[in-house]
Structure formats: structure tokens, C-alpha cells
Amino acid sequence: MMACKNISPAIFDLGYKAVFVLLISGVISLALPLEAPVPTQSAAELWLNTKAGGYLFGWLNQVILMFACSVILLAAGLSIYSSAPLRAGAVWVFTLMATLAFLISKFLSLWSVPLTAKAIAAENAVAGSAQSILTTLGPSEAFGLLSSIDYLGFWLYGLIGLLLFRPLFRQSLSAKIAAVALLLYGILFHLVYVAVMIDLLGQSDVPGVVFLNTLLVPIAAIALLFRFRGSRVDTIQPASGSVAS
């Protein structure tokens, strides 16, 4: 217990810094391309010559953004540990699961997509298989493998938001704002799934709607910034007493 108390301020300090990383990475991501090439030779050649560099930097930035979000959620779980330890434990488990899901998706985007594009452009012996694989990955399709893995991570984030709501809402004003944003995210993501299943929302509309819903995450992160700032004070205060003037 004493070790937990000693390390808690450092974790909150890490979460505090991670909010800034998340916001900066989020802004950068708006300027970097994330689209994979169409599985044809001409499209793959054009993509490799004009967009591959920006694509790789874009997805590396996504990895940084994902890890920053994970740190924030881990710190948020710690903030509710004293009042709801079981919920905090579930938040940490779901955060690790979501991080793994996103890491798989990002790795496939950074590894498989460029290699399949090279194989298609070169028209080598595996070009046909590469076209099939790139079609299966389907980064631009809601039912594609990469998109499905990403949506798994977003769904886990939704569960985390539902778990965090009640204990966070009992804390400071900034924590209440974060709690409401995370609750709305969790509810709306599940509503998106229902809307797609009953044909109220087209598959082509899913990425845009999910993106708009994801904007609630930086809102929650900004609110948690103030919550973390108050809990990290022990890390920036001197260990010794003040010196008399």
C-alpha cells in the first residue's frame, strides 16, 4: 500500500504529460495521410511514389497517440482505485486489451500494407495473393480486418468509459466533465453498432460517425488534465521543508 502511494503521483504526472502528447498527436494526425492504396498495380505504384512516406509517418504518429491514450486511461483508473478498486482493475485490464488490439492494427498498417503494395506494383509471383490480402485488410471498409480490429479497441474504450463514469462523477468538477464525456462516448458507440445492424446507418457512414464520437475522448482528456494536475503535486514539491528567508 505504501509503495502504491509513493508511485501514484508519478503515474498521475505521466498521465498529465500524456494528455499533451495526445492533443499534439491528434492535431498532427489531421495533416498526415492514413489511406492505403487501391489493390491495383497503377494505384499501388502511385501510392508508393507519392504517399507511402506520409502514410508511414501517419501511422507511427497513431502509435504514439494510442499509447498516450492508454496512459491517460491507466491514470484515470488509478484515480478511482480508492473508491472503486474492482472497477479500476477492470479499467486497467480493458485498457491493456484495447492497447493490444490497436497495436495489432497499427503493426499491420505499417508492415502488411506497404509490403502488399510493393508486391502489387512489382507484379511479382505473389501479386495476386497481395491483392487478395490488401482487399481482406480493407482499411477503408467498415468490415475490413484493420477497421474491425480498430473498432474492437474503440468498443473496449466504450466499456472503459461506462466503468469510469460513476466513480469519476463523484470527484471534482473536471472529473465530472470527463465522466460525462466518457459516458457519452460509451453509449454512442454502442448506438452506432445498433444503428448499423438495423440499417439506420450505412456502412460507408460508419468511419465518419465513429470519428465524430471519438472527439469526446480528447474532451475527456482535457478535463482529466486538471484532475491529474492536482494529484501530481507531490512529484513537483521539494522533498525537504522550505528554507527560511
PDB file of C-alpha atoms in Angstrom:
ATOM      1  CA  MET A   1       0.000   0.000   0.000  1.00  0.00           C
ATOM      2  CA  MET A   2       2.842   2.387   0.843  1.00  0.00           C
ATOM      3  CA  ALA A   3       4.519   1.614  -2.494  1.00  0.00           C
ATOM      4  CA  CYS A   4       1.243   2.393  -4.284  1.00  0.00           C
ATOM      5  CA  LYS A   5       1.006   5.754  -2.504  1.00  0.00           C
ATOM      6  CA  ASN A   6       4.599   6.551  -3.419  1.00  0.00           C
ATOM      7  CA  ILE A   7       4.196   5.740  -7.103  1.00  0.00           C
ATOM      8  CA  SER A   8       0.715   7.244  -7.591  1.00  0.00           C
ATOM      9  CA  PRO A   9       1.898  10.877  -8.006  1.00  0.00           C
ATOM     10  CA  ALA A  10       4.400   9.752 -10.642  1.00  0.00           C
ATOM     11  CA  ILE A  11       1.651   7.928 -12.575  1.00  0.00           C
ATOM     12  CA  PHE A  12      -0.618  10.969 -12.404  1.00  0.00           C
ATOM     13  CA  ASP A  13       2.299  13.097 -13.622  1.00  0.00           C
ATOM     14  CA  LEU A  14       2.759  10.683 -16.526  1.00  0.00           C
ATOM     15  CA  GLY A  15      -0.964  10.882 -17.296  1.00  0.00           C
ATOM     16  CA  TYR A  16      -0.768  14.690 -17.146  1.00  0.00           C
ATOM     17  CA  LYS A  17       2.022  14.724 -19.732  1.00  0.00           C
ATOM     18  CA  ALA A  18       0.273  12.107 -21.850  1.00  0.00           C
ATOM     19  CA  VAL A  19      -2.673  14.481 -22.337  1.00  0.00           C
ATOM     20  CA  PHE A  20      -0.388  16.953 -24.100  1.00  0.00           C
ATOM     21  CA  VAL A  21       1.088  14.153 -26.227  1.00  0.00           C
ATOM     22  CA  LEU A  22      -2.436  13.030 -27.143  1.00  0.00           C
ATOM     23  CA  LEU A  23      -3.520  16.520 -28.195  1.00  0.00           C
ATOM     24  CA  ILE A  24      -0.362  17.212 -30.209  1.00  0.00           C
ATOM     25  CA  SER A  25      -0.501  13.802 -31.914  1.00  0.00           C
ATOM     26  CA  GLY A  26      -4.199  14.303 -32.630  1.00  0.00           C
ATOM     27  CA  VAL A  27      -3.534  17.611 -34.393  1.00  0.00           C
ATOM     28  CA  ILE A  28      -0.630  16.113 -36.359  1.00  0.00           C
ATOM     29  CA  SER A  29      -2.800  13.168 -37.432  1.00  0.00           C
ATOM     30  CA  LEU A  30      -5.158  15.557 -39.215  1.00  0.00           C
ATOM     31  CA  ALA A  31      -2.345  16.535 -41.587  1.00  0.00           C
ATOM     32  CA  LEU A  32      -0.919  13.084 -42.341  1.00  0.00           C
ATOM     33  CA  PRO A  33      -2.416  10.572 -44.810  1.00  0.00           C
ATOM     34  CA  LEU A  34      -3.656   7.250 -43.448  1.00  0.00           C
ATOM     35  CA  GLU A  35      -5.211   5.800 -46.589  1.00  0.00           C
ATOM     36  CA  ALA A  36      -3.934   2.530 -48.043  1.00  0.00           C
ATOM     37  CA  PRO A  37      -3.666   2.079 -51.833  1.00  0.00           C
ATOM     38  CA  VAL A  38      -6.327   0.528 -54.016  1.00  0.00           C
ATOM     39  CA  PRO A  39      -5.262  -3.098 -54.821  1.00  0.00           C
ATOM     40  CA  THR A  40      -4.322  -2.416 -58.446  1.00  0.00           C
ATOM     41  CA  GLN A  41      -0.854  -2.082 -59.999  1.00  0.00           C
ATOM     42  CA  SER A  42      -1.219   1.541 -61.110  1.00  0.00           C
ATOM     43  CA  ALA A  43      -2.711   2.651 -57.783  1.00  0.00           C
ATOM     44  CA  ALA A  44      -0.026   0.822 -55.802  1.00  0.00           C
ATOM     45  CA  GLU A  45       2.765   2.384 -57.901  1.00  0.00           C
ATOM     46  CA  LEU A  46       1.306   5.879 -57.493  1.00  0.00           C
ATOM     47  CA  TRP A  47       0.877   5.346 -53.744  1.00  0.00           C
ATOM     48  CA  LEU A  48       4.451   4.121 -53.269  1.00  0.00           C
ATOM     49  CA  ASN A  49       5.822   7.114 -55.210  1.00  0.00           C
ATOM     50  CA  THR A  50       3.721   9.858 -53.645  1.00  0.00           C
ATOM     51  CA  LYS A  51       2.064   8.833 -50.371  1.00  0.00           C
ATOM     52  CA  ALA A  52       3.964   5.968 -48.764  1.00  0.00           C
ATOM     53  CA  GLY A  53       6.276   8.222 -46.710  1.00  0.00           C
ATOM     54  CA  GLY A  54       3.450  10.295 -45.281  1.00  0.00           C
ATOM     55  CA  TYR A  55       1.441   7.125 -44.672  1.00  0.00           C
ATOM     56  CA  LEU A  56       4.233   5.568 -42.576  1.00  0.00           C
ATOM     57  CA  PHE A  57       4.727   8.744 -40.540  1.00  0.00           C
ATOM     58  CA  GLY A  58       0.966   8.996 -40.110  1.00  0.00           C
ATOM     59  CA  TRP A  59       0.643   5.513 -38.646  1.00  0.00           C
ATOM     60  CA  LEU A  60       3.728   5.932 -36.453  1.00  0.00           C
ATOM     61  CA  ASN A  61       2.018   9.027 -35.090  1.00  0.00           C
ATOM     62  CA  GLN A  62      -1.087   6.898 -34.493  1.00  0.00           C
ATOM     63  CA  VAL A  63       1.008   4.521 -32.376  1.00  0.00           C
ATOM     64  CA  ILE A  64       2.169   7.446 -30.230  1.00  0.00           C
ATOM     65  CA  LEU A  65      -1.404   8.705 -29.926  1.00  0.00           C
ATOM     66  CA  MET A  66      -2.637   5.251 -28.917  1.00  0.00           C
ATOM     67  CA  PHE A  67      -0.024   4.822 -26.190  1.00  0.00           C
ATOM     68  CA  ALA A  68      -0.773   8.318 -24.847  1.00  0.00           C
ATOM     69  CA  CYS A  69      -4.458   7.454 -24.621  1.00  0.00           C
ATOM     70  CA  SER A  70      -3.611   4.201 -22.824  1.00  0.00           C
ATOM     71  CA  VAL A  71      -1.519   6.051 -20.228  1.00  0.00           C
ATOM     72  CA  ILE A  72      -4.366   8.512 -19.638  1.00  0.00           C
ATOM     73  CA  LEU A  73      -6.865   5.698 -19.093  1.00  0.00           C
ATOM     74  CA  LEU A  74      -4.491   3.860 -16.746  1.00  0.00           C
ATOM     75  CA  ALA A  75      -4.091   7.046 -14.702  1.00  0.00           C
ATOM     76  CA  ALA A  76      -7.864   7.559 -14.751  1.00  0.00           C
ATOM     77  CA  GLY A  77      -8.279   4.036 -13.388  1.00  0.00           C
ATOM     78  CA  LEU A  78      -5.840   4.862 -10.606  1.00  0.00           C
ATOM     79  CA  SER A  79      -7.865   7.956  -9.730  1.00  0.00           C
ATOM     80  CA  ILE A  80     -10.896   5.779  -8.901  1.00  0.00           C
ATOM     81  CA  TYR A  81      -8.957   2.961  -7.219  1.00  0.00           C
ATOM     82  CA  SER A  82      -9.572   4.135  -3.644  1.00  0.00           C
ATOM     83  CA  SER A  83     -13.364   4.295  -4.086  1.00  0.00           C
ATOM     84  CA  ALA A  84     -13.913   1.537  -6.669  1.00  0.00           C
ATOM     85  CA  PRO A  85     -10.970  -0.891  -6.773  1.00  0.00           C
ATOM     86  CA  LEU A  86     -12.799  -3.553  -8.809  1.00  0.00           C
ATOM     87  CA  ARG A  87     -13.791  -1.022 -11.468  1.00  0.00           C
ATOM     88  CA  ALA A  88     -10.238   0.294 -11.526  1.00  0.00           C
ATOM     89  CA  GLY A  89      -8.910  -3.217 -12.076  1.00  0.00           C
ATOM     90  CA  ALA A  90     -11.388  -3.774 -14.913  1.00  0.00           C
ATOM     91  CA  VAL A  91     -10.377  -0.442 -16.464  1.00  0.00           C
ATOM     92  CA  TRP A  92      -6.716  -1.478 -16.418  1.00  0.00           C
ATOM     93  CA  VAL A  93      -7.482  -4.884 -17.963  1.00  0.00           C
ATOM     94  CA  PHE A  94      -9.667  -3.401 -20.721  1.00  0.00           C
ATOM     95  CA  THR A  95      -7.058  -0.694 -21.379  1.00  0.00           C
ATOM     96  CA  LEU A  96      -4.365  -3.319 -21.877  1.00  0.00           C
ATOM     97  CA  MET A  97      -6.685  -5.316 -24.156  1.00  0.00           C
ATOM     98  CA  ALA A  98      -7.518  -2.206 -26.217  1.00  0.00           C
ATOM     99  CA  THR A  99      -3.832  -1.297 -26.443  1.00  0.00           C
ATOM    100  CA  LEU A 100      -3.030  -4.770 -27.767  1.00  0.00           C
ATOM    101  CA  ALA A 101      -5.863  -4.561 -30.313  1.00  0.00           C
ATOM    102  CA  PHE A 102      -4.722  -1.161 -31.559  1.00  0.00           C
ATOM    103  CA  LEU A 103      -1.096  -2.298 -31.621  1.00  0.00           C
ATOM    104  CA  ILE A 104      -2.013  -5.239 -33.880  1.00  0.00           C
ATOM    105  CA  SER A 105      -3.940  -2.924 -36.204  1.00  0.00           C
ATOM    106  CA  LYS A 106      -1.129  -0.366 -36.338  1.00  0.00           C
ATOM    107  CA  PHE A 107       1.509  -3.043 -36.963  1.00  0.00           C
ATOM    108  CA  LEU A 108      -0.486  -4.491 -39.854  1.00  0.00           C
ATOM    109  CA  SER A 109      -0.870  -1.000 -41.297  1.00  0.00           C
ATOM    110  CA  LEU A 110       2.871  -0.357 -41.021  1.00  0.00           C
ATOM    111  CA  TRP A 111       4.018  -3.817 -42.156  1.00  0.00           C
ATOM    112  CA  SER A 112       1.456  -5.608 -44.313  1.00  0.00           C
ATOM    113  CA  VAL A 113       0.039  -2.683 -46.279  1.00  0.00           C
ATOM    114  CA  PRO A 114       3.385  -1.340 -47.619  1.00  0.00           C
ATOM    115  CA  LEU A 115       4.642  -4.845 -48.448  1.00  0.00           C
ATOM    116  CA  THR A 116       1.458  -5.806 -50.291  1.00  0.00           C
ATOM    117  CA  ALA A 117       1.601  -2.516 -52.208  1.00  0.00           C
ATOM    118  CA  LYS A 118       5.184  -3.296 -53.286  1.00  0.00           C
ATOM    119  CA  ALA A 119       4.217  -6.795 -54.387  1.00  0.00           C
ATOM    120  CA  ILE A 120       1.260  -5.493 -56.402  1.00  0.00           C
ATOM    121  CA  ALA A 121       3.310  -2.726 -58.018  1.00  0.00           C
ATOM    122  CA  ALA A 122       6.107  -5.131 -58.961  1.00  0.00           C
ATOM    123  CA  GLU A 123       3.676  -7.694 -60.438  1.00  0.00           C
ATOM    124  CA  ASN A 124       5.797 -10.487 -58.990  1.00  0.00           C
ATOM    125  CA  ALA A 125       4.753 -14.083 -58.297  1.00  0.00           C
ATOM    126  CA  VAL A 126       2.729 -13.145 -55.206  1.00  0.00           C
ATOM    127  CA  ALA A 127       0.984 -10.106 -56.723  1.00  0.00           C
ATOM    128  CA  GLY A 128      -2.356 -11.941 -56.919  1.00  0.00           C
ATOM    129  CA  SER A 129      -2.147 -13.018 -53.291  1.00  0.00           C
ATOM    130  CA  ALA A 130      -1.114  -9.493 -52.291  1.00  0.00           C
ATOM    131  CA  GLN A 131      -4.216  -8.061 -53.958  1.00  0.00           C
ATOM    132  CA  SER A 132      -6.411 -10.511 -52.063  1.00  0.00           C
ATOM    133  CA  ILE A 133      -4.668  -9.715 -48.766  1.00  0.00           C
ATOM    134  CA  LEU A 134      -4.973  -5.959 -49.267  1.00  0.00           C
ATOM    135  CA  THR A 135      -8.661  -6.417 -50.079  1.00  0.00           C
ATOM    136  CA  THR A 136      -9.089  -8.510 -46.910  1.00  0.00           C
ATOM    137  CA  LEU A 137      -7.349  -5.892 -44.777  1.00  0.00           C
ATOM    138  CA  GLY A 138      -9.811  -3.400 -46.256  1.00  0.00           C
ATOM    139  CA  PRO A 139      -8.573  -0.325 -44.338  1.00  0.00           C
ATOM    140  CA  SER A 140     -11.248   1.891 -45.892  1.00  0.00           C
ATOM    141  CA  GLU A 141     -14.125  -0.546 -45.316  1.00  0.00           C
ATOM    142  CA  ALA A 142     -16.072  -0.825 -42.082  1.00  0.00           C
ATOM    143  CA  PHE A 143     -15.963  -4.635 -42.378  1.00  0.00           C
ATOM    144  CA  GLY A 144     -12.254  -4.795 -43.294  1.00  0.00           C
ATOM    145  CA  LEU A 145      -9.861  -6.616 -40.995  1.00  0.00           C
ATOM    146  CA  LEU A 146      -7.932  -3.475 -39.978  1.00  0.00           C
ATOM    147  CA  SER A 147     -11.094  -1.476 -39.376  1.00  0.00           C
ATOM    148  CA  SER A 148     -12.662  -4.315 -37.391  1.00  0.00           C
ATOM    149  CA  ILE A 149      -9.644  -4.564 -35.087  1.00  0.00           C
ATOM    150  CA  ASP A 150      -9.701  -0.785 -34.597  1.00  0.00           C
ATOM    151  CA  TYR A 151     -13.409  -0.881 -33.767  1.00  0.00           C
ATOM    152  CA  LEU A 152     -12.689  -3.613 -31.219  1.00  0.00           C
ATOM    153  CA  GLY A 153     -10.323  -1.185 -29.498  1.00  0.00           C
ATOM    154  CA  PHE A 154     -12.893   1.609 -29.671  1.00  0.00           C
ATOM    155  CA  TRP A 155     -15.536  -0.718 -28.206  1.00  0.00           C
ATOM    156  CA  LEU A 156     -13.221  -1.531 -25.295  1.00  0.00           C
ATOM    157  CA  TYR A 157     -12.748   2.214 -24.795  1.00  0.00           C
ATOM    158  CA  GLY A 158     -16.530   2.468 -24.651  1.00  0.00           C
ATOM    159  CA  LEU A 159     -16.669  -0.149 -21.898  1.00  0.00           C
ATOM    160  CA  ILE A 160     -13.944   1.732 -20.037  1.00  0.00           C
ATOM    161  CA  GLY A 161     -15.981   4.923 -20.269  1.00  0.00           C
ATOM    162  CA  LEU A 162     -19.014   3.191 -18.783  1.00  0.00           C
ATOM    163  CA  LEU A 163     -16.887   1.792 -15.937  1.00  0.00           C
ATOM    164  CA  LEU A 164     -15.250   5.125 -15.146  1.00  0.00           C
ATOM    165  CA  PHE A 165     -18.403   7.235 -15.152  1.00  0.00           C
ATOM    166  CA  ARG A 166     -19.868   6.671 -11.704  1.00  0.00           C
ATOM    167  CA  PRO A 167     -16.712   6.900  -9.546  1.00  0.00           C
ATOM    168  CA  LEU A 168     -15.301   9.807 -11.586  1.00  0.00           C
ATOM    169  CA  PHE A 169     -18.584  11.702 -11.361  1.00  0.00           C
ATOM    170  CA  ARG A 170     -18.253  11.710  -7.563  1.00  0.00           C
ATOM    171  CA  GLN A 171     -14.979  13.651  -7.722  1.00  0.00           C
ATOM    172  CA  SER A 172     -14.021  17.189  -8.780  1.00  0.00           C
ATOM    173  CA  LEU A 173     -15.717  19.282 -11.453  1.00  0.00           C
ATOM    174  CA  SER A 174     -13.069  18.416 -14.031  1.00  0.00           C
ATOM    175  CA  ALA A 175     -13.538  14.718 -13.223  1.00  0.00           C
ATOM    176  CA  LYS A 176     -17.301  15.123 -13.661  1.00  0.00           C
ATOM    177  CA  ILE A 177     -16.813  16.640 -17.122  1.00  0.00           C
ATOM    178  CA  ALA A 178     -14.514  13.771 -18.083  1.00  0.00           C
ATOM    179  CA  ALA A 179     -17.007  11.268 -16.689  1.00  0.00           C
ATOM    180  CA  VAL A 180     -19.874  12.658 -18.777  1.00  0.00           C
ATOM    181  CA  ALA A 181     -17.742  12.744 -21.952  1.00  0.00           C
ATOM    182  CA  LEU A 182     -16.629   9.139 -21.435  1.00  0.00           C
ATOM    183  CA  LEU A 183     -20.186   8.023 -20.665  1.00  0.00           C
ATOM    184  CA  LEU A 184     -21.481   9.651 -23.853  1.00  0.00           C
ATOM    185  CA  TYR A 185     -18.680   8.006 -25.828  1.00  0.00           C
ATOM    186  CA  GLY A 186     -19.553   4.581 -24.448  1.00  0.00           C
ATOM    187  CA  ILE A 187     -23.273   4.985 -25.092  1.00  0.00           C
ATOM    188  CA  LEU A 188     -22.927   6.492 -28.568  1.00  0.00           C
ATOM    189  CA  PHE A 189     -20.500   3.823 -29.783  1.00  0.00           C
ATOM    190  CA  HIS A 190     -22.954   1.090 -28.850  1.00  0.00           C
ATOM    191  CA  LEU A 191     -25.748   3.036 -30.545  1.00  0.00           C
ATOM    192  CA  VAL A 192     -23.647   3.206 -33.722  1.00  0.00           C
ATOM    193  CA  TYR A 193     -23.379  -0.583 -33.701  1.00  0.00           C
ATOM    194  CA  VAL A 194     -27.138  -0.952 -33.246  1.00  0.00           C
ATOM    195  CA  ALA A 195     -27.817   1.604 -35.994  1.00  0.00           C
ATOM    196  CA  VAL A 196     -25.627  -0.323 -38.442  1.00  0.00           C
ATOM    197  CA  MET A 197     -27.223  -3.659 -37.576  1.00  0.00           C
ATOM    198  CA  ILE A 198     -30.779  -2.373 -38.147  1.00  0.00           C
ATOM    199  CA  ASP A 199     -29.779  -0.418 -41.284  1.00  0.00           C
ATOM    200  CA  LEU A 200     -30.330   3.039 -39.838  1.00  0.00           C
ATOM    201  CA  LEU A 201     -26.697   3.831 -40.639  1.00  0.00           C
ATOM    202  CA  GLY A 202     -24.911   2.842 -43.831  1.00  0.00           C
ATOM    203  CA  GLN A 203     -21.546   1.095 -43.700  1.00  0.00           C
ATOM    204  CA  SER A 204     -19.933   3.937 -45.625  1.00  0.00           C
ATOM    205  CA  ASP A 205     -21.048   6.357 -42.892  1.00  0.00           C
ATOM    206  CA  VAL A 206     -19.503   4.384 -40.024  1.00  0.00           C
ATOM    207  CA  PRO A 207     -15.950   5.861 -40.183  1.00  0.00           C
ATOM    208  CA  GLY A 208     -17.217   9.446 -40.113  1.00  0.00           C
ATOM    209  CA  VAL A 209     -19.658   8.808 -37.271  1.00  0.00           C
ATOM    210  CA  VAL A 210     -17.053   6.928 -35.227  1.00  0.00           C
ATOM    211  CA  PHE A 211     -14.570   9.772 -35.797  1.00  0.00           C
ATOM    212  CA  LEU A 212     -17.069  12.340 -34.519  1.00  0.00           C
ATOM    213  CA  ASN A 213     -17.792  10.159 -31.495  1.00  0.00           C
ATOM    214  CA  THR A 214     -14.061   9.804 -30.836  1.00  0.00           C
ATOM    215  CA  LEU A 215     -13.803  13.589 -30.425  1.00  0.00           C
ATOM    216  CA  LEU A 216     -15.287  13.022 -26.969  1.00  0.00           C
ATOM    217  CA  VAL A 217     -12.014  11.341 -25.942  1.00  0.00           C
ATOM    218  CA  PRO A 218      -9.839  14.498 -26.174  1.00  0.00           C
ATOM    219  CA  ILE A 219     -12.582  16.403 -24.348  1.00  0.00           C
ATOM    220  CA  ALA A 220     -12.367  13.873 -21.523  1.00  0.00           C
ATOM    221  CA  ALA A 221      -8.556  14.013 -21.669  1.00  0.00           C
ATOM    222  CA  ILE A 222      -8.507  17.805 -21.310  1.00  0.00           C
ATOM    223  CA  ALA A 223     -10.823  17.553 -18.302  1.00  0.00           C
ATOM    224  CA  LEU A 224      -8.641  14.820 -16.770  1.00  0.00           C
ATOM    225  CA  LEU A 225      -5.629  17.099 -17.282  1.00  0.00           C
ATOM    226  CA  PHE A 226      -6.845  19.234 -14.379  1.00  0.00           C
ATOM    227  CA  ARG A 227      -7.658  16.151 -12.303  1.00  0.00           C
ATOM    228  CA  PHE A 228      -4.159  14.771 -12.828  1.00  0.00           C
ATOM    229  CA  ARG A 229      -2.532  18.136 -12.155  1.00  0.00           C
ATOM    230  CA  GLY A 230      -3.970  18.211  -8.667  1.00  0.00           C
ATOM    231  CA  SER A 231      -2.782  14.654  -7.951  1.00  0.00           C
ATOM    232  CA  ARG A 232       0.769  15.081  -9.231  1.00  0.00           C
ATOM    233  CA  VAL A 233       1.723  17.897  -6.863  1.00  0.00           C
ATOM    234  CA  ASP A 234       3.834  15.548  -4.734  1.00  0.00           C
ATOM    235  CA  THR A 235       6.201  14.985  -7.638  1.00  0.00           C
ATOM    236  CA  ILE A 236       6.997  18.660  -8.130  1.00  0.00           C
ATOM    237  CA  GLN A 237       7.266  19.699  -4.470  1.00  0.00           C
ATOM    238  CA  PRO A 238      10.751  19.569  -2.904  1.00  0.00           C
ATOM    239  CA  ALA A 239      11.314  16.675  -0.564  1.00  0.00           C
ATOM    240  CA  SER A 240      12.742  18.870   2.186  1.00  0.00           C
ATOM    241  CA  GLY A 241      10.957  21.633   4.031  1.00  0.00           C
ATOM    242  CA  SER A 242      11.042  25.222   2.860  1.00  0.00           C
ATOM    243  CA  VAL A 243      14.143  27.216   3.667  1.00  0.00           C
ATOM    244  CA  ALA A 244      13.621  30.221   5.891  1.00  0.00           C
ATOM    245  CA  SER A 245      14.451  33.504   4.293  1.00  0.00           C
TER     246      SER A 245
END
